[in-house]
Amino acid sequence: NLGVLLTSANKKDDAKKEFEAALKMDPNYASAYYNLAVMCFQNQKTECIANNAVKAFEKYEEKRLRSEAALIAAYGFVDAKDKKSALKYAALAHQSVDRNIGEHILYVEGRLAGIYVGLEEWALASQTVHGLFTEAPHAPSVMKAILSAYGDSAPKAQVESVFTALLTKHKADLEAQGYLLFHRGVFRFNRGAQSEAVAAFKLARPTFAKVLKPDHAVFGEIDGVLEQAKTISDKSASQKK
């Protein structure tokens, strides 16, 4: 509709007027509420994110759309520092996910993991991460989403425990093992634990070698990070002298 086109053209004030006009004509127009919620989210207007997203969730009928509306509502309640409501709508987003659409699952669950980390709900974050990896154990984007969700806020031991549990769960799947070890190395490297990162990468390489062709891009990525780690190590040793 016109409101969406105006939003794409970055004419947000005009778009807002169009969405509000649409709601005057049809108070049950779920998409107008959803688009207003997204606009509020993008403009960091905390007070109107959850209000509009909740209305969209209540009026949508399609599972995928209800899930995405509940997700935006959860973000809104996080911004409003209403943890109880944030957890409620995060749970509703998870329950409403359309399990027939792989990309939709990864989109919603990846962001839910980030919400749970932000709320320091480590058990829920870990549970969501396990679900994500089960859905697509060979997708690098899944682990990248997980690492992005954990960011710098989660205790290192908490994230390490997630990797350990996933490695145990998927021990029969060598490709999944390789990706887990690789991204464990990335996580450790980003946290400044170079020697631990190197250990993970050195385990990842022979694991991948059993299932991937020698020219696969992941080997170049491993070599690149190992070279960076060596440079850091050599520089540190030189400074100590």
PDB file of N, CA and C in Angstrom, residues 67-169:
ATOM      1  N   SER A  67       3.728 -14.327  14.538  1.00  0.00           N
ATOM      2  CA  SER A  67       5.024 -14.543  15.162  1.00  0.00           C
ATOM      3  C   SER A  67       5.904 -13.303  15.064  1.00  0.00           C
ATOM      4  N   GLU A  68       5.936 -12.691  13.878  1.00  0.00           N
ATOM      5  CA  GLU A  68       6.778 -11.510  13.685  1.00  0.00           C
ATOM      6  C   GLU A  68       6.239 -10.309  14.457  1.00  0.00           C
ATOM      7  N   ALA A  69       4.921 -10.200  14.583  1.00  0.00           N
ATOM      8  CA  ALA A  69       4.329  -9.118  15.376  1.00  0.00           C
ATOM      9  C   ALA A  69       4.664  -9.306  16.852  1.00  0.00           C
ATOM     10  N   ALA A  70       4.585 -10.544  17.332  1.00  0.00           N
ATOM     11  CA  ALA A  70       4.922 -10.826  18.735  1.00  0.00           C
ATOM     12  C   ALA A  70       6.393 -10.541  19.006  1.00  0.00           C
ATOM     13  N   LEU A  71       7.242 -10.819  18.012  1.00  0.00           N
ATOM     14  CA  LEU A  71       8.671 -10.541  18.148  1.00  0.00           C
ATOM     15  C   LEU A  71       8.923  -9.042  18.325  1.00  0.00           C
ATOM     16  N   ILE A  72       8.277  -8.229  17.483  1.00  0.00           N
ATOM     17  CA  ILE A  72       8.432  -6.772  17.598  1.00  0.00           C
ATOM     18  C   ILE A  72       7.886  -6.290  18.947  1.00  0.00           C
ATOM     19  N   ALA A  73       6.776  -6.884  19.391  1.00  0.00           N
ATOM     20  CA  ALA A  73       6.216  -6.514  20.695  1.00  0.00           C
ATOM     21  C   ALA A  73       7.218  -6.821  21.806  1.00  0.00           C
ATOM     22  N   ALA A  74       7.883  -7.972  21.709  1.00  0.00           N
ATOM     23  CA  ALA A  74       8.884  -8.336  22.715  1.00  0.00           C
ATOM     24  C   ALA A  74      10.011  -7.309  22.749  1.00  0.00           C
ATOM     25  N   TYR A  75      10.470  -6.894  21.558  1.00  0.00           N
ATOM     26  CA  TYR A  75      11.502  -5.849  21.504  1.00  0.00           C
ATOM     27  C   TYR A  75      11.013  -4.569  22.178  1.00  0.00           C
ATOM     28  N   GLY A  76       9.760  -4.226  21.904  1.00  0.00           N
ATOM     29  CA  GLY A  76       9.194  -3.011  22.489  1.00  0.00           C
ATOM     30  C   GLY A  76       9.157  -3.074  24.005  1.00  0.00           C
ATOM     31  N   PHE A  77       8.769  -4.212  24.543  1.00  0.00           N
ATOM     32  CA  PHE A  77       8.706  -4.350  26.000  1.00  0.00           C
ATOM     33  C   PHE A  77      10.111  -4.387  26.618  1.00  0.00           C
ATOM     34  N   VAL A  78      11.086  -4.925  25.874  1.00  0.00           N
ATOM     35  CA  VAL A  78      12.472  -4.871  26.363  1.00  0.00           C
ATOM     36  C   VAL A  78      12.905  -3.421  26.493  1.00  0.00           C
ATOM     37  N   ASP A  79      12.624  -2.620  25.444  1.00  0.00           N
ATOM     38  CA  ASP A  79      12.989  -1.198  25.476  1.00  0.00           C
ATOM     39  C   ASP A  79      12.282  -0.464  26.599  1.00  0.00           C
ATOM     40  N   ALA A  80      11.055  -0.897  26.900  1.00  0.00           N
ATOM     41  CA  ALA A  80      10.268  -0.261  27.963  1.00  0.00           C
ATOM     42  C   ALA A  80      10.632  -0.800  29.351  1.00  0.00           C
ATOM     43  N   LYS A  81      11.600  -1.744  29.366  1.00  0.00           N
ATOM     44  CA  LYS A  81      12.064  -2.368  30.621  1.00  0.00           C
ATOM     45  C   LYS A  81      10.937  -3.112  31.350  1.00  0.00           C
ATOM     46  N   ASP A  82      10.049  -3.695  30.554  1.00  0.00           N
ATOM     47  CA  ASP A  82       8.963  -4.518  31.093  1.00  0.00           C
ATOM     48  C   ASP A  82       9.315  -5.972  30.787  1.00  0.00           C
ATOM     49  N   LYS A  83      10.116  -6.558  31.651  1.00  0.00           N
ATOM     50  CA  LYS A  83      10.663  -7.899  31.391  1.00  0.00           C
ATOM     51  C   LYS A  83       9.567  -8.956  31.317  1.00  0.00           C
ATOM     52  N   LYS A  84       8.587  -8.872  32.199  1.00  0.00           N
ATOM     53  CA  LYS A  84       7.523  -9.869  32.222  1.00  0.00           C
ATOM     54  C   LYS A  84       6.781  -9.914  30.888  1.00  0.00           C
ATOM     55  N   SER A  85       6.421  -8.732  30.362  1.00  0.00           N
ATOM     56  CA  SER A  85       5.707  -8.684  29.085  1.00  0.00           C
ATOM     57  C   SER A  85       6.620  -9.084  27.924  1.00  0.00           C
ATOM     58  N   ALA A  86       7.899  -8.715  28.026  1.00  0.00           N
ATOM     59  CA  ALA A  86       8.854  -9.094  26.977  1.00  0.00           C
ATOM     60  C   ALA A  86       8.956 -10.608  26.875  1.00  0.00           C
ATOM     61  N   LEU A  87       9.030 -11.277  28.015  1.00  0.00           N
ATOM     62  CA  LEU A  87       9.115 -12.741  28.017  1.00  0.00           C
ATOM     63  C   LEU A  87       7.821 -13.370  27.504  1.00  0.00           C
ATOM     64  N   LYS A  88       6.693 -12.748  27.857  1.00  0.00           N
ATOM     65  CA  LYS A  88       5.397 -13.256  27.397  1.00  0.00           C
ATOM     66  C   LYS A  88       5.317 -13.245  25.872  1.00  0.00           C
ATOM     67  N   TYR A  89       5.681 -12.113  25.265  1.00  0.00           N
ATOM     68  CA  TYR A  89       5.547 -12.013  23.811  1.00  0.00           C
ATOM     69  C   TYR A  89       6.677 -12.738  23.078  1.00  0.00           C
ATOM     70  N   ALA A  90       7.814 -12.900  23.723  1.00  0.00           N
ATOM     71  CA  ALA A  90       8.864 -13.737  23.132  1.00  0.00           C
ATOM     72  C   ALA A  90       8.368 -15.177  23.044  1.00  0.00           C
ATOM     73  N   ALA A  91       7.706 -15.633  24.101  1.00  0.00           N
ATOM     74  CA  ALA A  91       7.150 -16.994  24.104  1.00  0.00           C
ATOM     75  C   ALA A  91       6.067 -17.137  23.036  1.00  0.00           C
ATOM     76  N   LEU A  92       5.244 -16.104  22.872  1.00  0.00           N
ATOM     77  CA  LEU A  92       4.189 -16.144  21.850  1.00  0.00           C
ATOM     78  C   LEU A  92       4.792 -16.152  20.440  1.00  0.00           C
ATOM     79  N   ALA A  93       5.906 -15.427  20.270  1.00  0.00           N
ATOM     80  CA  ALA A  93       6.582 -15.426  18.962  1.00  0.00           C
ATOM     81  C   ALA A  93       7.080 -16.825  18.631  1.00  0.00           C
ATOM     82  N   HIS A  94       7.648 -17.487  19.630  1.00  0.00           N
ATOM     83  CA  HIS A  94       8.149 -18.862  19.434  1.00  0.00           C
ATOM     84  C   HIS A  94       6.990 -19.821  19.122  1.00  0.00           C
ATOM     85  N   GLN A  95       5.905 -19.693  19.865  1.00  0.00           N
ATOM     86  CA  GLN A  95       4.759 -20.588  19.679  1.00  0.00           C
ATOM     87  C   GLN A  95       4.096 -20.397  18.321  1.00  0.00           C
ATOM     88  N   SER A  96       4.183 -19.180  17.781  1.00  0.00           N
ATOM     89  CA  SER A  96       3.480 -18.863  16.530  1.00  0.00           C
ATOM     90  C   SER A  96       4.326 -19.092  15.286  1.00  0.00           C
ATOM     91  N   VAL A  97       5.599 -19.479  15.463  1.00  0.00           N
ATOM     92  CA  VAL A  97       6.476 -19.682  14.304  1.00  0.00           C
ATOM     93  C   VAL A  97       5.878 -20.722  13.365  1.00  0.00           C
ATOM     94  N   ASP A  98       5.928 -20.407  12.074  1.00  0.00           N
ATOM     95  CA  ASP A  98       5.460 -21.358  11.061  1.00  0.00           C
ATOM     96  C   ASP A  98       6.594 -22.340  10.787  1.00  0.00           C
ATOM     97  N   ARG A  99       6.454 -23.561  11.288  1.00  0.00           N
ATOM     98  CA  ARG A  99       7.523 -24.562  11.189  1.00  0.00           C
ATOM     99  C   ARG A  99       7.710 -25.099   9.773  1.00  0.00           C
ATOM    100  N   ASN A 100       6.883 -24.642   8.855  1.00  0.00           N
ATOM    101  CA  ASN A 100       7.019 -25.084   7.465  1.00  0.00           C
ATOM    102  C   ASN A 100       7.904 -24.149   6.645  1.00  0.00           C
ATOM    103  N   ILE A 101       8.322 -23.049   7.250  1.00  0.00           N
ATOM    104  CA  ILE A 101       9.134 -22.064   6.524  1.00  0.00           C
ATOM    105  C   ILE A 101      10.487 -21.941   7.222  1.00  0.00           C
ATOM    106  N   GLY A 102      11.508 -22.576   6.659  1.00  0.00           N
ATOM    107  CA  GLY A 102      12.828 -22.609   7.281  1.00  0.00           C
ATOM    108  C   GLY A 102      13.413 -21.241   7.559  1.00  0.00           C
ATOM    109  N   GLU A 103      13.378 -20.343   6.578  1.00  0.00           N
ATOM    110  CA  GLU A 103      13.961 -19.014   6.750  1.00  0.00           C
ATOM    111  C   GLU A 103      13.240 -18.243   7.854  1.00  0.00           C
ATOM    112  N   HIS A 104      11.935 -18.441   7.945  1.00  0.00           N
ATOM    113  CA  HIS A 104      11.151 -17.753   8.983  1.00  0.00           C
ATOM    114  C   HIS A 104      11.564 -18.240  10.374  1.00  0.00           C
ATOM    115  N   ILE A 105      11.784 -19.550  10.494  1.00  0.00           N
ATOM    116  CA  ILE A 105      12.214 -20.110  11.783  1.00  0.00           C
ATOM    117  C   ILE A 105      13.526 -19.471  12.214  1.00  0.00           C
ATOM    118  N   LEU A 106      14.504 -19.430  11.298  1.00  0.00           N
ATOM    119  CA  LEU A 106      15.819 -18.878  11.622  1.00  0.00           C
ATOM    120  C   LEU A 106      15.727 -17.391  11.954  1.00  0.00           C
ATOM    121  N   TYR A 107      14.879 -16.678  11.212  1.00  0.00           N
ATOM    122  CA  TYR A 107      14.712 -15.234  11.439  1.00  0.00           C
ATOM    123  C   TYR A 107      14.189 -14.962  12.846  1.00  0.00           C
ATOM    124  N   VAL A 108      13.102 -15.621  13.207  1.00  0.00           N
ATOM    125  CA  VAL A 108      12.472 -15.358  14.503  1.00  0.00           C
ATOM    126  C   VAL A 108      13.310 -15.904  15.657  1.00  0.00           C
ATOM    127  N   GLU A 109      13.715 -17.171  15.555  1.00  0.00           N
ATOM    128  CA  GLU A 109      14.422 -17.793  16.673  1.00  0.00           C
ATOM    129  C   GLU A 109      15.784 -17.151  16.917  1.00  0.00           C
ATOM    130  N   GLY A 110      16.473 -16.733  15.846  1.00  0.00           N
ATOM    131  CA  GLY A 110      17.756 -16.051  16.014  1.00  0.00           C
ATOM    132  C   GLY A 110      17.610 -14.773  16.811  1.00  0.00           C
ATOM    133  N   ARG A 111      16.542 -14.038  16.549  1.00  0.00           N
ATOM    134  CA  ARG A 111      16.310 -12.786  17.268  1.00  0.00           C
ATOM    135  C   ARG A 111      15.806 -13.035  18.690  1.00  0.00           C
ATOM    136  N   LEU A 112      15.063 -14.109  18.870  1.00  0.00           N
ATOM    137  CA  LEU A 112      14.632 -14.454  20.222  1.00  0.00           C
ATOM    138  C   LEU A 112      15.831 -14.793  21.101  1.00  0.00           C
ATOM    139  N   ALA A 113      16.812 -15.479  20.528  1.00  0.00           N
ATOM    140  CA  ALA A 113      18.028 -15.787  21.292  1.00  0.00           C
ATOM    141  C   ALA A 113      18.672 -14.493  21.785  1.00  0.00           C
ATOM    142  N   GLY A 114      18.711 -13.497  20.900  1.00  0.00           N
ATOM    143  CA  GLY A 114      19.282 -12.203  21.288  1.00  0.00           C
ATOM    144  C   GLY A 114      18.483 -11.520  22.388  1.00  0.00           C
ATOM    145  N   ILE A 115      17.163 -11.622  22.315  1.00  0.00           N
ATOM    146  CA  ILE A 115      16.311 -11.029  23.356  1.00  0.00           C
ATOM    147  C   ILE A 115      16.574 -11.698  24.699  1.00  0.00           C
ATOM    148  N   TYR A 116      16.649 -13.022  24.702  1.00  0.00           N
ATOM    149  CA  TYR A 116      16.877 -13.748  25.961  1.00  0.00           C
ATOM    150  C   TYR A 116      18.243 -13.428  26.549  1.00  0.00           C
ATOM    151  N   VAL A 117      19.244 -13.277  25.687  1.00  0.00           N
ATOM    152  CA  VAL A 117      20.569 -12.898  26.179  1.00  0.00           C
ATOM    153  C   VAL A 117      20.508 -11.508  26.806  1.00  0.00           C
ATOM    154  N   GLY A 118      19.833 -10.585  26.102  1.00  0.00           N
ATOM    155  CA  GLY A 118      19.712  -9.227  26.627  1.00  0.00           C
ATOM    156  C   GLY A 118      19.006  -9.172  27.968  1.00  0.00           C
ATOM    157  N   LEU A 119      18.073 -10.087  28.175  1.00  0.00           N
ATOM    158  CA  LEU A 119      17.336 -10.152  29.443  1.00  0.00           C
ATOM    159  C   LEU A 119      18.055 -11.014  30.477  1.00  0.00           C
ATOM    160  N   GLU A 120      19.221 -11.569  30.079  1.00  0.00           N
ATOM    161  CA  GLU A 120      20.020 -12.458  30.944  1.00  0.00           C
ATOM    162  C   GLU A 120      19.230 -13.697  31.363  1.00  0.00           C
ATOM    163  N   GLU A 121      18.397 -14.167  30.435  1.00  0.00           N
ATOM    164  CA  GLU A 121      17.667 -15.420  30.644  1.00  0.00           C
ATOM    165  C   GLU A 121      18.455 -16.517  29.928  1.00  0.00           C
ATOM    166  N   TRP A 122      19.521 -16.967  30.591  1.00  0.00           N
ATOM    167  CA  TRP A 122      20.482 -17.843  29.931  1.00  0.00           C
ATOM    168  C   TRP A 122      19.886 -19.201  29.563  1.00  0.00           C
ATOM    169  N   ALA A 123      19.038 -19.739  30.410  1.00  0.00           N
ATOM    170  CA  ALA A 123      18.440 -21.047  30.114  1.00  0.00           C
ATOM    171  C   ALA A 123      17.584 -20.967  28.849  1.00  0.00           C
ATOM    172  N   LEU A 124      16.783 -19.903  28.731  1.00  0.00           N
ATOM    173  CA  LEU A 124      15.939 -19.729  27.547  1.00  0.00           C
ATOM    174  C   LEU A 124      16.794 -19.468  26.307  1.00  0.00           C
ATOM    175  N   ALA A 125      17.882 -18.703  26.487  1.00  0.00           N
ATOM    176  CA  ALA A 125      18.774 -18.434  25.362  1.00  0.00           C
ATOM    177  C   ALA A 125      19.386 -19.734  24.857  1.00  0.00           C
ATOM    178  N   SER A 126      19.865 -20.552  25.776  1.00  0.00           N
ATOM    179  CA  SER A 126      20.491 -21.822  25.392  1.00  0.00           C
ATOM    180  C   SER A 126      19.484 -22.747  24.718  1.00  0.00           C
ATOM    181  N   GLN A 127      18.274 -22.789  25.256  1.00  0.00           N
ATOM    182  CA  GLN A 127      17.214 -23.630  24.682  1.00  0.00           C
ATOM    183  C   GLN A 127      16.908 -23.190  23.248  1.00  0.00           C
ATOM    184  N   THR A 128      16.853 -21.890  23.033  1.00  0.00           N
ATOM    185  CA  THR A 128      16.562 -21.355  21.703  1.00  0.00           C
ATOM    186  C   THR A 128      17.694 -21.654  20.735  1.00  0.00           C
ATOM    187  N   VAL A 129      18.924 -21.520  21.229  1.00  0.00           N
ATOM    188  CA  VAL A 129      20.099 -21.818  20.403  1.00  0.00           C
ATOM    189  C   VAL A 129      20.102 -23.289  19.977  1.00  0.00           C
ATOM    190  N   HIS A 130      19.789 -24.171  20.900  1.00  0.00           N
ATOM    191  CA  HIS A 130      19.731 -25.596  20.586  1.00  0.00           C
ATOM    192  C   HIS A 130      18.685 -25.854  19.499  1.00  0.00           C
ATOM    193  N   GLY A 131      17.544 -25.188  19.614  1.00  0.00           N
ATOM    194  CA  GLY A 131      16.500 -25.351  18.615  1.00  0.00           C
ATOM    195  C   GLY A 131      16.938 -24.854  17.252  1.00  0.00           C
ATOM    196  N   LEU A 132      17.622 -23.711  17.239  1.00  0.00           N
ATOM    197  CA  LEU A 132      18.119 -23.138  15.991  1.00  0.00           C
ATOM    198  C   LEU A 132      19.064 -24.104  15.294  1.00  0.00           C
ATOM    199  N   PHE A 133      20.007 -24.638  16.062  1.00  0.00           N
ATOM    200  CA  PHE A 133      21.017 -25.497  15.465  1.00  0.00           C
ATOM    201  C   PHE A 133      20.407 -26.815  14.992  1.00  0.00           C
ATOM    202  N   THR A 134      19.403 -27.280  15.693  1.00  0.00           N
ATOM    203  CA  THR A 134      18.727 -28.513  15.283  1.00  0.00           C
ATOM    204  C   THR A 134      18.022 -28.318  13.949  1.00  0.00           C
ATOM    205  N   GLU A 135      17.467 -27.103  13.735  1.00  0.00           N
ATOM    206  CA  GLU A 135      16.765 -26.809  12.489  1.00  0.00           C
ATOM    207  C   GLU A 135      17.716 -26.800  11.297  1.00  0.00           C
ATOM    208  N   ALA A 136      18.934 -26.281  11.482  1.00  0.00           N
ATOM    209  CA  ALA A 136      19.858 -26.143  10.350  1.00  0.00           C
ATOM    210  C   ALA A 136      21.300 -26.275  10.817  1.00  0.00           C
ATOM    211  N   PRO A 137      21.731 -27.491  11.180  1.00  0.00           N
ATOM    212  CA  PRO A 137      23.072 -27.671  11.733  1.00  0.00           C
ATOM    213  C   PRO A 137      24.208 -27.364  10.764  1.00  0.00           C
ATOM    214  N   HIS A 138      23.948 -27.336   9.451  1.00  0.00           N
ATOM    215  CA  HIS A 138      25.021 -27.100   8.488  1.00  0.00           C
ATOM    216  C   HIS A 138      25.041 -25.669   7.967  1.00  0.00           C
ATOM    217  N   ALA A 139      24.185 -24.827   8.483  1.00  0.00           N
ATOM    218  CA  ALA A 139      24.114 -23.455   7.972  1.00  0.00           C
ATOM    219  C   ALA A 139      25.021 -22.524   8.772  1.00  0.00           C
ATOM    220  N   PRO A 140      26.093 -22.010   8.164  1.00  0.00           N
ATOM    221  CA  PRO A 140      26.971 -21.077   8.890  1.00  0.00           C
ATOM    222  C   PRO A 140      26.208 -19.869   9.429  1.00  0.00           C
ATOM    223  N   SER A 141      25.151 -19.473   8.707  1.00  0.00           N
ATOM    224  CA  SER A 141      24.379 -18.304   9.140  1.00  0.00           C
ATOM    225  C   SER A 141      23.744 -18.524  10.509  1.00  0.00           C
ATOM    226  N   VAL A 142      23.461 -19.787  10.823  1.00  0.00           N
ATOM    227  CA  VAL A 142      22.853 -20.083  12.131  1.00  0.00           C
ATOM    228  C   VAL A 142      23.837 -19.768  13.245  1.00  0.00           C
ATOM    229  N   MET A 143      25.073 -20.248  13.115  1.00  0.00           N
ATOM    230  CA  MET A 143      26.063 -19.986  14.153  1.00  0.00           C
ATOM    231  C   MET A 143      26.409 -18.508  14.226  1.00  0.00           C
ATOM    232  N   LYS A 144      26.438 -17.845  13.076  1.00  0.00           N
ATOM    233  CA  LYS A 144      26.705 -16.404  13.084  1.00  0.00           C
ATOM    234  C   LYS A 144      25.595 -15.661  13.821  1.00  0.00           C
ATOM    235  N   ALA A 145      24.365 -16.116  13.625  1.00  0.00           N
ATOM    236  CA  ALA A 145      23.233 -15.499  14.332  1.00  0.00           C
ATOM    237  C   ALA A 145      23.358 -15.740  15.833  1.00  0.00           C
ATOM    238  N   ILE A 146      23.796 -16.942  16.193  1.00  0.00           N
ATOM    239  CA  ILE A 146      23.955 -17.281  17.611  1.00  0.00           C
ATOM    240  C   ILE A 146      25.040 -16.419  18.246  1.00  0.00           C
ATOM    241  N   LEU A 147      26.204 -16.304  17.559  1.00  0.00           N
ATOM    242  CA  LEU A 147      27.294 -15.494  18.088  1.00  0.00           C
ATOM    243  C   LEU A 147      26.882 -14.030  18.190  1.00  0.00           C
ATOM    244  N   SER A 148      26.119 -13.572  17.201  1.00  0.00           N
ATOM    245  CA  SER A 148      25.633 -12.194  17.225  1.00  0.00           C
ATOM    246  C   SER A 148      24.696 -11.976  18.407  1.00  0.00           C
ATOM    247  N   ALA A 149      23.863 -12.977  18.672  1.00  0.00           N
ATOM    248  CA  ALA A 149      22.920 -12.870  19.790  1.00  0.00           C
ATOM    249  C   ALA A 149      23.662 -12.763  21.111  1.00  0.00           C
ATOM    250  N   TYR A 150      24.682 -13.597  21.279  1.00  0.00           N
ATOM    251  CA  TYR A 150      25.423 -13.582  22.539  1.00  0.00           C
ATOM    252  C   TYR A 150      26.300 -12.341  22.663  1.00  0.00           C
ATOM    253  N   GLY A 151      26.810 -11.857  21.544  1.00  0.00           N
ATOM    254  CA  GLY A 151      27.605 -10.639  21.557  1.00  0.00           C
ATOM    255  C   GLY A 151      28.684 -10.663  22.620  1.00  0.00           C
ATOM    256  N   ASP A 152      28.856  -9.542  23.279  1.00  0.00           N
ATOM    257  CA  ASP A 152      29.866  -9.435  24.336  1.00  0.00           C
ATOM    258  C   ASP A 152      29.256  -9.492  25.724  1.00  0.00           C
ATOM    259  N   SER A 153      27.939  -9.689  25.796  1.00  0.00           N
ATOM    260  CA  SER A 153      27.270  -9.569  27.092  1.00  0.00           C
ATOM    261  C   SER A 153      27.214 -10.875  27.885  1.00  0.00           C
ATOM    262  N   ALA A 154      27.211 -12.004  27.184  1.00  0.00           N
ATOM    263  CA  ALA A 154      27.049 -13.278  27.889  1.00  0.00           C
ATOM    264  C   ALA A 154      28.350 -13.717  28.537  1.00  0.00           C
ATOM    265  N   PRO A 155      28.275 -14.307  29.725  1.00  0.00           N
ATOM    266  CA  PRO A 155      29.476 -14.856  30.357  1.00  0.00           C
ATOM    267  C   PRO A 155      30.121 -15.894  29.445  1.00  0.00           C
ATOM    268  N   LYS A 156      31.442 -15.865  29.336  1.00  0.00           N
ATOM    269  CA  LYS A 156      32.143 -16.780  28.437  1.00  0.00           C
ATOM    270  C   LYS A 156      31.807 -18.243  28.759  1.00  0.00           C
ATOM    271  N   ALA A 157      31.754 -18.572  30.061  1.00  0.00           N
ATOM    272  CA  ALA A 157      31.469 -19.955  30.468  1.00  0.00           C
ATOM    273  C   ALA A 157      30.097 -20.406  29.977  1.00  0.00           C
ATOM    274  N   GLN A 158      29.138 -19.477  29.951  1.00  0.00           N
ATOM    275  CA  GLN A 158      27.782 -19.802  29.507  1.00  0.00           C
ATOM    276  C   GLN A 158      27.779 -20.185  28.028  1.00  0.00           C
ATOM    277  N   VAL A 159      28.488 -19.402  27.220  1.00  0.00           N
ATOM    278  CA  VAL A 159      28.525 -19.679  25.785  1.00  0.00           C
ATOM    279  C   VAL A 159      29.319 -20.954  25.510  1.00  0.00           C
ATOM    280  N   GLU A 160      30.417 -21.137  26.245  1.00  0.00           N
ATOM    281  CA  GLU A 160      31.214 -22.366  26.077  1.00  0.00           C
ATOM    282  C   GLU A 160      30.372 -23.607  26.388  1.00  0.00           C
ATOM    283  N   SER A 161      29.507 -23.494  27.389  1.00  0.00           N
ATOM    284  CA  SER A 161      28.669 -24.643  27.748  1.00  0.00           C
ATOM    285  C   SER A 161      27.680 -24.978  26.641  1.00  0.00           C
ATOM    286  N   VAL A 162      27.224 -23.955  25.929  1.00  0.00           N
ATOM    287  CA  VAL A 162      26.317 -24.184  24.796  1.00  0.00           C
ATOM    288  C   VAL A 162      27.047 -24.943  23.690  1.00  0.00           C
ATOM    289  N   PHE A 163      28.268 -24.504  23.369  1.00  0.00           N
ATOM    290  CA  PHE A 163      29.053 -25.202  22.351  1.00  0.00           C
ATOM    291  C   PHE A 163      29.311 -26.656  22.752  1.00  0.00           C
ATOM    292  N   THR A 164      29.668 -26.868  24.021  1.00  0.00           N
ATOM    293  CA  THR A 164      29.953 -28.223  24.492  1.00  0.00           C
ATOM    294  C   THR A 164      28.728 -29.123  24.346  1.00  0.00           C
ATOM    295  N   ALA A 165      27.573 -28.606  24.744  1.00  0.00           N
ATOM    296  CA  ALA A 165      26.336 -29.390  24.656  1.00  0.00           C
ATOM    297  C   ALA A 165      25.972 -29.712  23.213  1.00  0.00           C
ATOM    298  N   LEU A 166      26.150 -28.738  22.313  1.00  0.00           N
ATOM    299  CA  LEU A 166      25.820 -28.962  20.907  1.00  0.00           C
ATOM    300  C   LEU A 166      26.796 -29.943  20.251  1.00  0.00           C
ATOM    301  N   LEU A 167      28.069 -29.862  20.632  1.00  0.00           N
ATOM    302  CA  LEU A 167      29.053 -30.804  20.100  1.00  0.00           C
ATOM    303  C   LEU A 167      28.724 -32.225  20.525  1.00  0.00           C
ATOM    304  N   THR A 168      28.257 -32.373  21.753  1.00  0.00           N
ATOM    305  CA  THR A 168      27.879 -33.696  22.252  1.00  0.00           C
ATOM    306  C   THR A 168      26.637 -34.215  21.532  1.00  0.00           C
ATOM    307  N   LYS A 169      25.661 -33.324  21.354  1.00  0.00           N
ATOM    308  CA  LYS A 169      24.397 -33.707  20.731  1.00  0.00           C
ATOM    309  C   LYS A 169      24.579 -34.112  19.275  1.00  0.00           C
TER     310      LYS A 169
END
